[in-house]
Short mmCIF file of C-alpha atoms in Angstrom, two decimals:
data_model
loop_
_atom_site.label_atom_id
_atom_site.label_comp_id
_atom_site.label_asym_id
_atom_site.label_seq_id
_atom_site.Cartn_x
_atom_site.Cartn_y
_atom_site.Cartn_z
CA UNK A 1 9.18 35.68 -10.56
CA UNK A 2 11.67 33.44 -9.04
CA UNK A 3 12.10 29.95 -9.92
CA UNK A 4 13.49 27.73 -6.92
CA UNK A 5 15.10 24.26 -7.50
CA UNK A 6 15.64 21.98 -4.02
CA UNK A 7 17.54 18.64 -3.76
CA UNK A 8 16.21 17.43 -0.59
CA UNK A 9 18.04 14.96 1.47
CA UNK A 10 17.93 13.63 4.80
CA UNK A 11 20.00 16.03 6.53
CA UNK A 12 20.75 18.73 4.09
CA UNK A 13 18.73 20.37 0.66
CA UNK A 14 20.35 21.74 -1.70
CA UNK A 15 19.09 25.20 -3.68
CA UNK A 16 18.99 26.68 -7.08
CA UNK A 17 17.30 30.12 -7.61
CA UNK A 18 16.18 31.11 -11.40
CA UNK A 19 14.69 34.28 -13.07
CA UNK A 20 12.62 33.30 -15.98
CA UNK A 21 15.14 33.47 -18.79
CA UNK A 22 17.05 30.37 -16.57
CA UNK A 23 19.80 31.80 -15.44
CA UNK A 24 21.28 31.12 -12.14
CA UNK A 25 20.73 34.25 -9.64
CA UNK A 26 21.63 32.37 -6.41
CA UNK A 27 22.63 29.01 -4.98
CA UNK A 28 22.56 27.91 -1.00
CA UNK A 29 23.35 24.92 1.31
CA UNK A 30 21.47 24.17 4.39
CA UNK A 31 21.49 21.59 7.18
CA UNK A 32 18.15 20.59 7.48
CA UNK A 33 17.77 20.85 11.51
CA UNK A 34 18.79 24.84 10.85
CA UNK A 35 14.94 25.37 10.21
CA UNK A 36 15.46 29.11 11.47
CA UNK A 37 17.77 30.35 8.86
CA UNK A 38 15.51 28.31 6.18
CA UNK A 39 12.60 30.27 7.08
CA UNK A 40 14.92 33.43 7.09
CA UNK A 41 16.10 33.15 3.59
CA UNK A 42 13.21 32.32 1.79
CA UNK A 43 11.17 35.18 3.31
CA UNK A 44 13.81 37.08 1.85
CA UNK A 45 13.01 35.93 -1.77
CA UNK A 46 9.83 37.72 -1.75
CA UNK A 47 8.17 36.76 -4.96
CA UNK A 48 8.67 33.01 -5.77
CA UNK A 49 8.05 29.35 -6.88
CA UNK A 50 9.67 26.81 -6.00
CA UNK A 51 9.79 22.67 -6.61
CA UNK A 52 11.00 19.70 -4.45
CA UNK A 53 10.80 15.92 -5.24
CA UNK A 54 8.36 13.95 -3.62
CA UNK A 55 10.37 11.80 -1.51
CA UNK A 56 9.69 10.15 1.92
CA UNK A 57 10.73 13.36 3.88
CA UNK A 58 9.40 16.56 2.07
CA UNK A 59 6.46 17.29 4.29
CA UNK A 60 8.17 19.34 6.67
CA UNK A 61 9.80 21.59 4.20
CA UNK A 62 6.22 21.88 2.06
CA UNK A 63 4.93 22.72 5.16
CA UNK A 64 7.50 25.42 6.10
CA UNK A 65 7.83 27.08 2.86
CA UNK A 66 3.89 27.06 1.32
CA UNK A 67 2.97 30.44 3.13
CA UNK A 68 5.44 32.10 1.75
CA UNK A 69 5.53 30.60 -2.14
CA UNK A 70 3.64 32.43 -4.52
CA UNK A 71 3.48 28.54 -6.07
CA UNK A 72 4.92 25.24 -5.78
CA UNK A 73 5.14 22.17 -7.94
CA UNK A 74 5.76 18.55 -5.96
CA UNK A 75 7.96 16.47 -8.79
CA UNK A 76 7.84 13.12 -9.56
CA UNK A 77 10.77 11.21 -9.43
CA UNK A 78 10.05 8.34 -11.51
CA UNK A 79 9.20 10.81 -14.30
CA UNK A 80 12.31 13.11 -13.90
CA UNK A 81 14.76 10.45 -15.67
CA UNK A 82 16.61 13.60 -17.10
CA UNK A 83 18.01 13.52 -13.25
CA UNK A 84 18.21 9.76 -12.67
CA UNK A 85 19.90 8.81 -15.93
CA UNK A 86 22.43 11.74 -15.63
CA UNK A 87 26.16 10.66 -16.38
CA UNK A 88 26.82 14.18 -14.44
CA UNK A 89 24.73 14.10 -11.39
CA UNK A 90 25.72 16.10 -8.06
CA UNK A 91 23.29 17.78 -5.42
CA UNK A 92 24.33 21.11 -7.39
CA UNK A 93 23.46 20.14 -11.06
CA UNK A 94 19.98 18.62 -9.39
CA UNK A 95 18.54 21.15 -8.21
CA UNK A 96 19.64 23.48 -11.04
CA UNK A 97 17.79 20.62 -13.36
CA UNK A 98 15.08 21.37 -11.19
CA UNK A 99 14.83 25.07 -11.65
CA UNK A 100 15.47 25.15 -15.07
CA UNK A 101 11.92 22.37 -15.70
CA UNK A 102 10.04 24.69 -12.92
CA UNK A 103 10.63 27.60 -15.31
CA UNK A 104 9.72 25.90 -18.33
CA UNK A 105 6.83 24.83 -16.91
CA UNK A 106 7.68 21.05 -17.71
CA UNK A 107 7.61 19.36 -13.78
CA UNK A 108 5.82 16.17 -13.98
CA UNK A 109 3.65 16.29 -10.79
CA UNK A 110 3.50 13.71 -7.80
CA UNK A 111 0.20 13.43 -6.34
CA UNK A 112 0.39 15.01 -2.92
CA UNK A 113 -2.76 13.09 -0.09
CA UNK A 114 -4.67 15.77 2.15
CA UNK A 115 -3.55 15.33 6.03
CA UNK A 116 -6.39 12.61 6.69
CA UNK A 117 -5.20 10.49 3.97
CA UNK A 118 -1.83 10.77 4.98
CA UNK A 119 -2.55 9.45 8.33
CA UNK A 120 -4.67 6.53 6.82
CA UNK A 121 -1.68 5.44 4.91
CA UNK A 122 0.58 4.59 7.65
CA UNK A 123 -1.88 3.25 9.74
CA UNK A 124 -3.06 0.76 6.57
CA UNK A 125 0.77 0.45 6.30
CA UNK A 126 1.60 -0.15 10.14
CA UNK A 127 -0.88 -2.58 10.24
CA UNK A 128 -0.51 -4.73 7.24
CA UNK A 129 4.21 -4.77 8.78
CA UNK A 130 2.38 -5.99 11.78
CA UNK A 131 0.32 -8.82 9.70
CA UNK A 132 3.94 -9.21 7.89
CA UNK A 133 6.14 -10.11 11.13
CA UNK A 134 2.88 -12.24 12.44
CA UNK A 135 3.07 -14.23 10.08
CA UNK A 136 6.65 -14.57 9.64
CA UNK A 137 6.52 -15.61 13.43
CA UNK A 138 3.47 -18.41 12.91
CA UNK A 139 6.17 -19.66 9.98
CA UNK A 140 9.33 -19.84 12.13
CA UNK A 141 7.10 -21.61 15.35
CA UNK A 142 5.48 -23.94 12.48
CA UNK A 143 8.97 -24.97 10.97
CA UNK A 144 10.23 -25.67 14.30
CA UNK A 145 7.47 -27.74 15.43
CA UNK A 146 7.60 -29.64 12.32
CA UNK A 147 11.01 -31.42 13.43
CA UNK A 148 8.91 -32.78 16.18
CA UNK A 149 6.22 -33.87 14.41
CA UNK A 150 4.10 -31.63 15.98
CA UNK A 151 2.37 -29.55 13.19
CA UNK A 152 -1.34 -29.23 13.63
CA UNK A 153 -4.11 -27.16 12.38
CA UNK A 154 -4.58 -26.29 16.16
CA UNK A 155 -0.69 -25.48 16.85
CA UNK A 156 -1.60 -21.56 17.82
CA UNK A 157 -4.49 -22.01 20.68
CA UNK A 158 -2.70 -21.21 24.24
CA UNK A 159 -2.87 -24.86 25.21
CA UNK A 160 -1.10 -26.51 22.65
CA UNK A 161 1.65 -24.07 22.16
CA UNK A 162 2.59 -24.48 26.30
CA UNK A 163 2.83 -28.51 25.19
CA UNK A 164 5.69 -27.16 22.33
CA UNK A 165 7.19 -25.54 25.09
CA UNK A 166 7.30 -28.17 27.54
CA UNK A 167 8.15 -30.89 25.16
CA UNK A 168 10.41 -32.79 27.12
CA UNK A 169 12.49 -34.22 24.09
CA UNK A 170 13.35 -30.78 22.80
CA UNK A 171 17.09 -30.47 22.03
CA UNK A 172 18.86 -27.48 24.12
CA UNK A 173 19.21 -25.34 21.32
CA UNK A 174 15.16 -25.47 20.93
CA UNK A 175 14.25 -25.39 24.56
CA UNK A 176 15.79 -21.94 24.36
CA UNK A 177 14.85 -20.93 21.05
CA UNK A 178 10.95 -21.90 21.58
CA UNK A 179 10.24 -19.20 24.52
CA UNK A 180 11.99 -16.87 22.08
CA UNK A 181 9.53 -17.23 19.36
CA UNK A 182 6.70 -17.43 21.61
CA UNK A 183 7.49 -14.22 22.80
CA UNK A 184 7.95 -12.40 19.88
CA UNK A 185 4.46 -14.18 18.65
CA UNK A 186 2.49 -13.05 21.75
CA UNK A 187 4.22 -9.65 21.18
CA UNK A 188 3.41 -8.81 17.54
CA UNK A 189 -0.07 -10.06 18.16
CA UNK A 190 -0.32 -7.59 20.78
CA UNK A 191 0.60 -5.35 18.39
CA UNK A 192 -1.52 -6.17 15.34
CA UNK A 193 -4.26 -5.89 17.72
CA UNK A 194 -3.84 -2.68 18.55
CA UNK A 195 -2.92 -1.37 14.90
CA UNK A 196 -6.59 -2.88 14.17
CA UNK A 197 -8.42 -1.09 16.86
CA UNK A 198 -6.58 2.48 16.29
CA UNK A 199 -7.36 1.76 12.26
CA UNK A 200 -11.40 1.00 13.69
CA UNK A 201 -11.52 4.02 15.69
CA UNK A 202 -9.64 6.07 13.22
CA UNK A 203 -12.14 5.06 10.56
CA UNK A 204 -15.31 5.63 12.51
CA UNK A 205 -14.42 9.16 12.48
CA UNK A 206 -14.52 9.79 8.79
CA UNK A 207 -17.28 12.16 7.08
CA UNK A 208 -20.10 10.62 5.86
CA UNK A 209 -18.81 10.88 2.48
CA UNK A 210 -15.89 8.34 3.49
CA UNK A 211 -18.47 5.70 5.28
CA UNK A 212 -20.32 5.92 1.66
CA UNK A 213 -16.98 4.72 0.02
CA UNK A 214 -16.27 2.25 2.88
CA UNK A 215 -20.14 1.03 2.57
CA UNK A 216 -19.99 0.51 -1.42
CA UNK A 217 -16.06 -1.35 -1.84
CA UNK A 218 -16.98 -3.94 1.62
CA UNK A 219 -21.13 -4.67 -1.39
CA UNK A 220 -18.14 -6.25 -3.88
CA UNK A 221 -17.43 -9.82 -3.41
CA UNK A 222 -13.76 -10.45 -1.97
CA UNK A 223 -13.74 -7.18 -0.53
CA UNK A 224 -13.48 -6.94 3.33
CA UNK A 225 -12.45 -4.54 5.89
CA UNK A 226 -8.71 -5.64 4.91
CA UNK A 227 -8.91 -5.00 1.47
CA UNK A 228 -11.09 -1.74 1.39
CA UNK A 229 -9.14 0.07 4.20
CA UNK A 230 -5.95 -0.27 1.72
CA UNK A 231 -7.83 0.52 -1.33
CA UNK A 232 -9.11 3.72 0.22
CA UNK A 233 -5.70 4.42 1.69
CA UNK A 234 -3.63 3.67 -1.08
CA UNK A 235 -5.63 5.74 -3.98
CA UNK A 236 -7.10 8.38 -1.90
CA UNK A 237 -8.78 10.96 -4.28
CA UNK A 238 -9.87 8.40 -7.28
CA UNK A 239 -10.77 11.48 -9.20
CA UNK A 240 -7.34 12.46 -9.91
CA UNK A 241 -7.11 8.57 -12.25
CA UNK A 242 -8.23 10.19 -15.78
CA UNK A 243 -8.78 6.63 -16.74
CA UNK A 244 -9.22 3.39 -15.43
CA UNK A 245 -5.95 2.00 -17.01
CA UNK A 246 -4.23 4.90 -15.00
CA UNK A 247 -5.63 3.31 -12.06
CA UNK A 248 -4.32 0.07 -12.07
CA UNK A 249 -1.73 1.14 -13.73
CA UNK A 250 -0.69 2.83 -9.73
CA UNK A 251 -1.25 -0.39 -8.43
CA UNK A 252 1.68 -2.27 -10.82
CA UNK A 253 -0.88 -4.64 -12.11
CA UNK A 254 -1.02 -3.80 -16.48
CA UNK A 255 1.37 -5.51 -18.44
CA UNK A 256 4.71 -4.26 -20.18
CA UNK A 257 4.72 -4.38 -23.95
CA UNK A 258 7.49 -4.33 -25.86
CA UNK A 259 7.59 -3.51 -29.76
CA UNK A 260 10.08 -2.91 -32.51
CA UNK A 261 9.64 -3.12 -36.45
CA UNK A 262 5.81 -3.45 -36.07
CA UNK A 263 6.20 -6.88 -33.69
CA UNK A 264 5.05 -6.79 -30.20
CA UNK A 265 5.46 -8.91 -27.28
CA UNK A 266 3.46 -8.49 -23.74
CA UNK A 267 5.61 -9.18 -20.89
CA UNK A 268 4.73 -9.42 -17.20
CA UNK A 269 3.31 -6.77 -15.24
CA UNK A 270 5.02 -3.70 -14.78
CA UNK A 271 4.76 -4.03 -10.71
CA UNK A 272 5.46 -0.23 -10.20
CA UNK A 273 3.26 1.81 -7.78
CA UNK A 274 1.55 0.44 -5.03
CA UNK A 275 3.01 -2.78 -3.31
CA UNK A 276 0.00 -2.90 -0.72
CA UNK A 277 -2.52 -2.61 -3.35
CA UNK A 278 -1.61 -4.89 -5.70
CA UNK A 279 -1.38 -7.96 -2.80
CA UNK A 280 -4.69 -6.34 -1.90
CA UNK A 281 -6.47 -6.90 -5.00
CA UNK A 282 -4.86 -10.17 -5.47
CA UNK A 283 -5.77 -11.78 -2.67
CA UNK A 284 -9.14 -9.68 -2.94
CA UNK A 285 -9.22 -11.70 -6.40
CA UNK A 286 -8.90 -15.06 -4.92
CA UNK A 287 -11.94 -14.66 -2.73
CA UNK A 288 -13.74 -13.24 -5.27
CA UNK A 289 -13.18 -16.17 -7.31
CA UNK A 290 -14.54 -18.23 -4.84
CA UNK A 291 -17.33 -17.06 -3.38
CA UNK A 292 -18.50 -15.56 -7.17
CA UNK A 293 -19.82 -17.29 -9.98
CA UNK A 294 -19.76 -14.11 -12.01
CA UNK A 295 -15.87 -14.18 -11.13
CA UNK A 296 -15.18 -17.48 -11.52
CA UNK A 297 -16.75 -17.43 -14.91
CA UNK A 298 -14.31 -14.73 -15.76
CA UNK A 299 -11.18 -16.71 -14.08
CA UNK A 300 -12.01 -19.99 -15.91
CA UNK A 301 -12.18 -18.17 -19.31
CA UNK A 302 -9.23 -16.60 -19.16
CA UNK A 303 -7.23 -19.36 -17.13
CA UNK A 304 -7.95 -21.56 -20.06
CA UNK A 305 -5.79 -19.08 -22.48
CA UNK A 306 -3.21 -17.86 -19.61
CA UNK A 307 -1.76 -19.67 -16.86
CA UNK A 308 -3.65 -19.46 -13.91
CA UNK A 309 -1.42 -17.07 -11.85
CA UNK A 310 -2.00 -14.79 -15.23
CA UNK A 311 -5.54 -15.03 -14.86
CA UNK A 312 -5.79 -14.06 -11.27
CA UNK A 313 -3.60 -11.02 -11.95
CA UNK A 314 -5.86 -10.36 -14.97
CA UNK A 315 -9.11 -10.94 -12.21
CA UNK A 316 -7.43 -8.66 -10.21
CA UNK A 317 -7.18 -5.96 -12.59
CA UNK A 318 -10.58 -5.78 -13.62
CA UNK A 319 -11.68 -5.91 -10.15
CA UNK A 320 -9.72 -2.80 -9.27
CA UNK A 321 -11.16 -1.15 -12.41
CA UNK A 322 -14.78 -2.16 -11.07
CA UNK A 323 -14.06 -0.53 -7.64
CA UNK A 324 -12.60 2.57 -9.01
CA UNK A 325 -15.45 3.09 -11.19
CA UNK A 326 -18.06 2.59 -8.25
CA UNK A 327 -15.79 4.96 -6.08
CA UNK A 328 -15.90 7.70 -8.89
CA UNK A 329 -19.86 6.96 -9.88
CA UNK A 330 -21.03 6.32 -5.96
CA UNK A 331 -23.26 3.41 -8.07
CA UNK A 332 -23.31 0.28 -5.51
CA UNK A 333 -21.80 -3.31 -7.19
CA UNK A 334 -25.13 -5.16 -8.76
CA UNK A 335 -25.08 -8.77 -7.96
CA UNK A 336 -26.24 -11.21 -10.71
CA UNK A 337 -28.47 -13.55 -10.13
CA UNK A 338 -26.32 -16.79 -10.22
CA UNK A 339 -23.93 -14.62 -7.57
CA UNK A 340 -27.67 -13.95 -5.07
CA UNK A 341 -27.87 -17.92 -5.34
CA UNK A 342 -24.16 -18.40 -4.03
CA UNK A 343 -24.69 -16.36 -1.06
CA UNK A 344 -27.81 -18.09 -0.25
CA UNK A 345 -26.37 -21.24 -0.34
CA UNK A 346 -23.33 -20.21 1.19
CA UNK A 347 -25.66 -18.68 4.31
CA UNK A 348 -27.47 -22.10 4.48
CA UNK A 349 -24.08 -23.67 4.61
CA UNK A 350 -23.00 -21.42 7.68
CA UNK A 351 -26.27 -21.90 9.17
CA UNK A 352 -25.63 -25.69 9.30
CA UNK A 353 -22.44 -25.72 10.42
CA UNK A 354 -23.13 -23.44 13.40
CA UNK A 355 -26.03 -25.48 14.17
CA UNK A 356 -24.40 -29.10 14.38
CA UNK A 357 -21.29 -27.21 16.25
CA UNK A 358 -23.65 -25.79 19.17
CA UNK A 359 -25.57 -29.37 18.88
CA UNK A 360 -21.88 -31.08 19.57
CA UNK A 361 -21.60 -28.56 22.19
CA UNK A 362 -24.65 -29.13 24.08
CA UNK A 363 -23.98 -33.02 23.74
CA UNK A 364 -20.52 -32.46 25.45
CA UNK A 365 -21.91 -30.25 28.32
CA UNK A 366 -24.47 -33.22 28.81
#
């Protein structure tokens, strides 16, 4: 058996072939467009395994090299510090380093998502950039209007932003810069519209087995079509968490610790993994917080030992942990009885509103 170490980059990888007892029977150089003699050269190899990192372009080569790998390992970077912290590092010494773990059988492995989840992720992703530059826009038009005086809760209906742009005491610097922002606001709209309705159609045709997931994560309070698309997205196969610490562990959201003679310290949360999922569950915490007594119970108790940005985090922890352990179970989230009262009161508190607001409306077609 062959042992095959690659340093992938964006336009080149870089190759170390191993026997067993780790020494070096080959190295090669390729441009990464010359998929051809890739293909060629690796047929050539017959019997063997080989390992690549998991970085943001190693599909493609996975892809070209699996049928014809008797075995292949996909490396984690953030666990293969031997390479990181190297004083000597070159593309050469890398994938040697590479070789030389396959052989030993010591690759810490990156979890690689099936094809469907891969295409979940960047839509979740694609939509929550467009949400991003949205909202950047509504900030910039908001700022600007705020020099004017003009800063409203109803700034962003069609009529009121065509009075911003036909203020008539707008300086000429605004005048132009006003139809700019407007532009880009009607245009990434547009856009974050669309994202949502390819993400709808793209979720309707999931297996039942996916609807199930969808169906139990939107039962838990705070969780929406937002926050469950990302959670779904973001941990795809929850089986592959051995505990629920290793799952929100992914999303960045357990504390560091620190110790030395016996003393320990917690620090802040590590904030490694997931990006998306941790402003998920946060935010996903906040609602919860508020529409649940059960939650708010818990935030209250611990907000009166932590700060309260602590407590949220620590709110949003243990509301990941519940989901993940509803995911793995397929058990549905059991509401309590003082939560039941909430949402009835809640209900009768929409049902109110929407009656006085079609009353006003009546009175004004009168």
């Amino acid at each position: 058996m062959k042992y095959v170490g690659i340093d992938l980059h964006k336009k080149s990888i870089v190759i170390c072939v191993m026997n067993k007892d780790r020494k070096v029977l080959e190295r090669k150089r390729f441009l990464c467009v010359d998929v051809t003699n890739i293909h060629g050269w690796f047929a050539k190899l017959v019997k063997f395994q080989f390992v690549v990192e998991a970085t943001a372009t190693y599909e493609w080569l996975v892809q070209l090299l699996e049928p014809l790998a008797a075995d292949w390992v996909l490396a984690h970077p953030g666990k293969m510090r031997v390479i990181a912290e190297s004083t000597k590092k070159s593309d050469k010494l890398d994938a040697q380093t590479l070789a030389e773990f396959l052989a030993l059988g010591m690759i810490p492995q990156a979890y690689r998502p099936n094809a469907r989840q891969r295409e979940h992720r960047k839509l979740v992703r694609h939509r929550a950039k467009c949400q991003q530059r949205l909202s950047r826009l509504k900030c910039q038009l908001r700022q600007l209007a705020a020099t004017y005086n003009a800063d409203h809760r109803q700034l962003f209906q069609a009529d009121h932003l065509e009075e911003l742009r036909q203020r008539p005491d707008l300086t000429e610097v605004d005048r132009f810069l006003v139809p700019e922002y407007l532009r880009d606001y009607e245009q990434a709209l547009a856009r974050l519209m669309s994202a949502r309705a390819e993400l709808k159609r793209f979720a309707g045709e999931g297996s039942a087995a996916e609807q199930a997931q969808r169906a139990l994560l939107r039962s838990v309070p705070g969780v929406g079509e937002v926050v469950s698309e990302v959670v779904l997205a973001e941990l795809g196969e929850v089986n592959r968490f051995p505990s629920l610490k290793d799952a929100t562990a992914y999303a960045g959201l357990v504390p560091r610790k620190r110790e030395s003679d016996g003393k320990g310290k917690d620090l802040g949360i590590t904030k490694k993994g997931s990006a998306l999922l941790r402003w998920a569950m946060v935010e996903a915490a906040w609602v919860a917080v508020a529409q649940s007594s059960r939650w708010r119970g818990v935030y209250e108790a611990l907000k009166r030992r932590r700060q309260p940005k602590r407590a949220i985090i620590a709110v949003a922890r243990r509301l990941l942990a519940v989901l993940v352990s509803m995911l793995k179970s397929g058990t549905p989230y059991r509401w309590s009885l003082a939560e039941l009262k909430d949402r009835e009161t809640q209900a009768a508190r929409r049902q109110k509103r929407q009656r006085a607001k079609q009353a006003c409306q009546q009175t004004i077609a009168v």
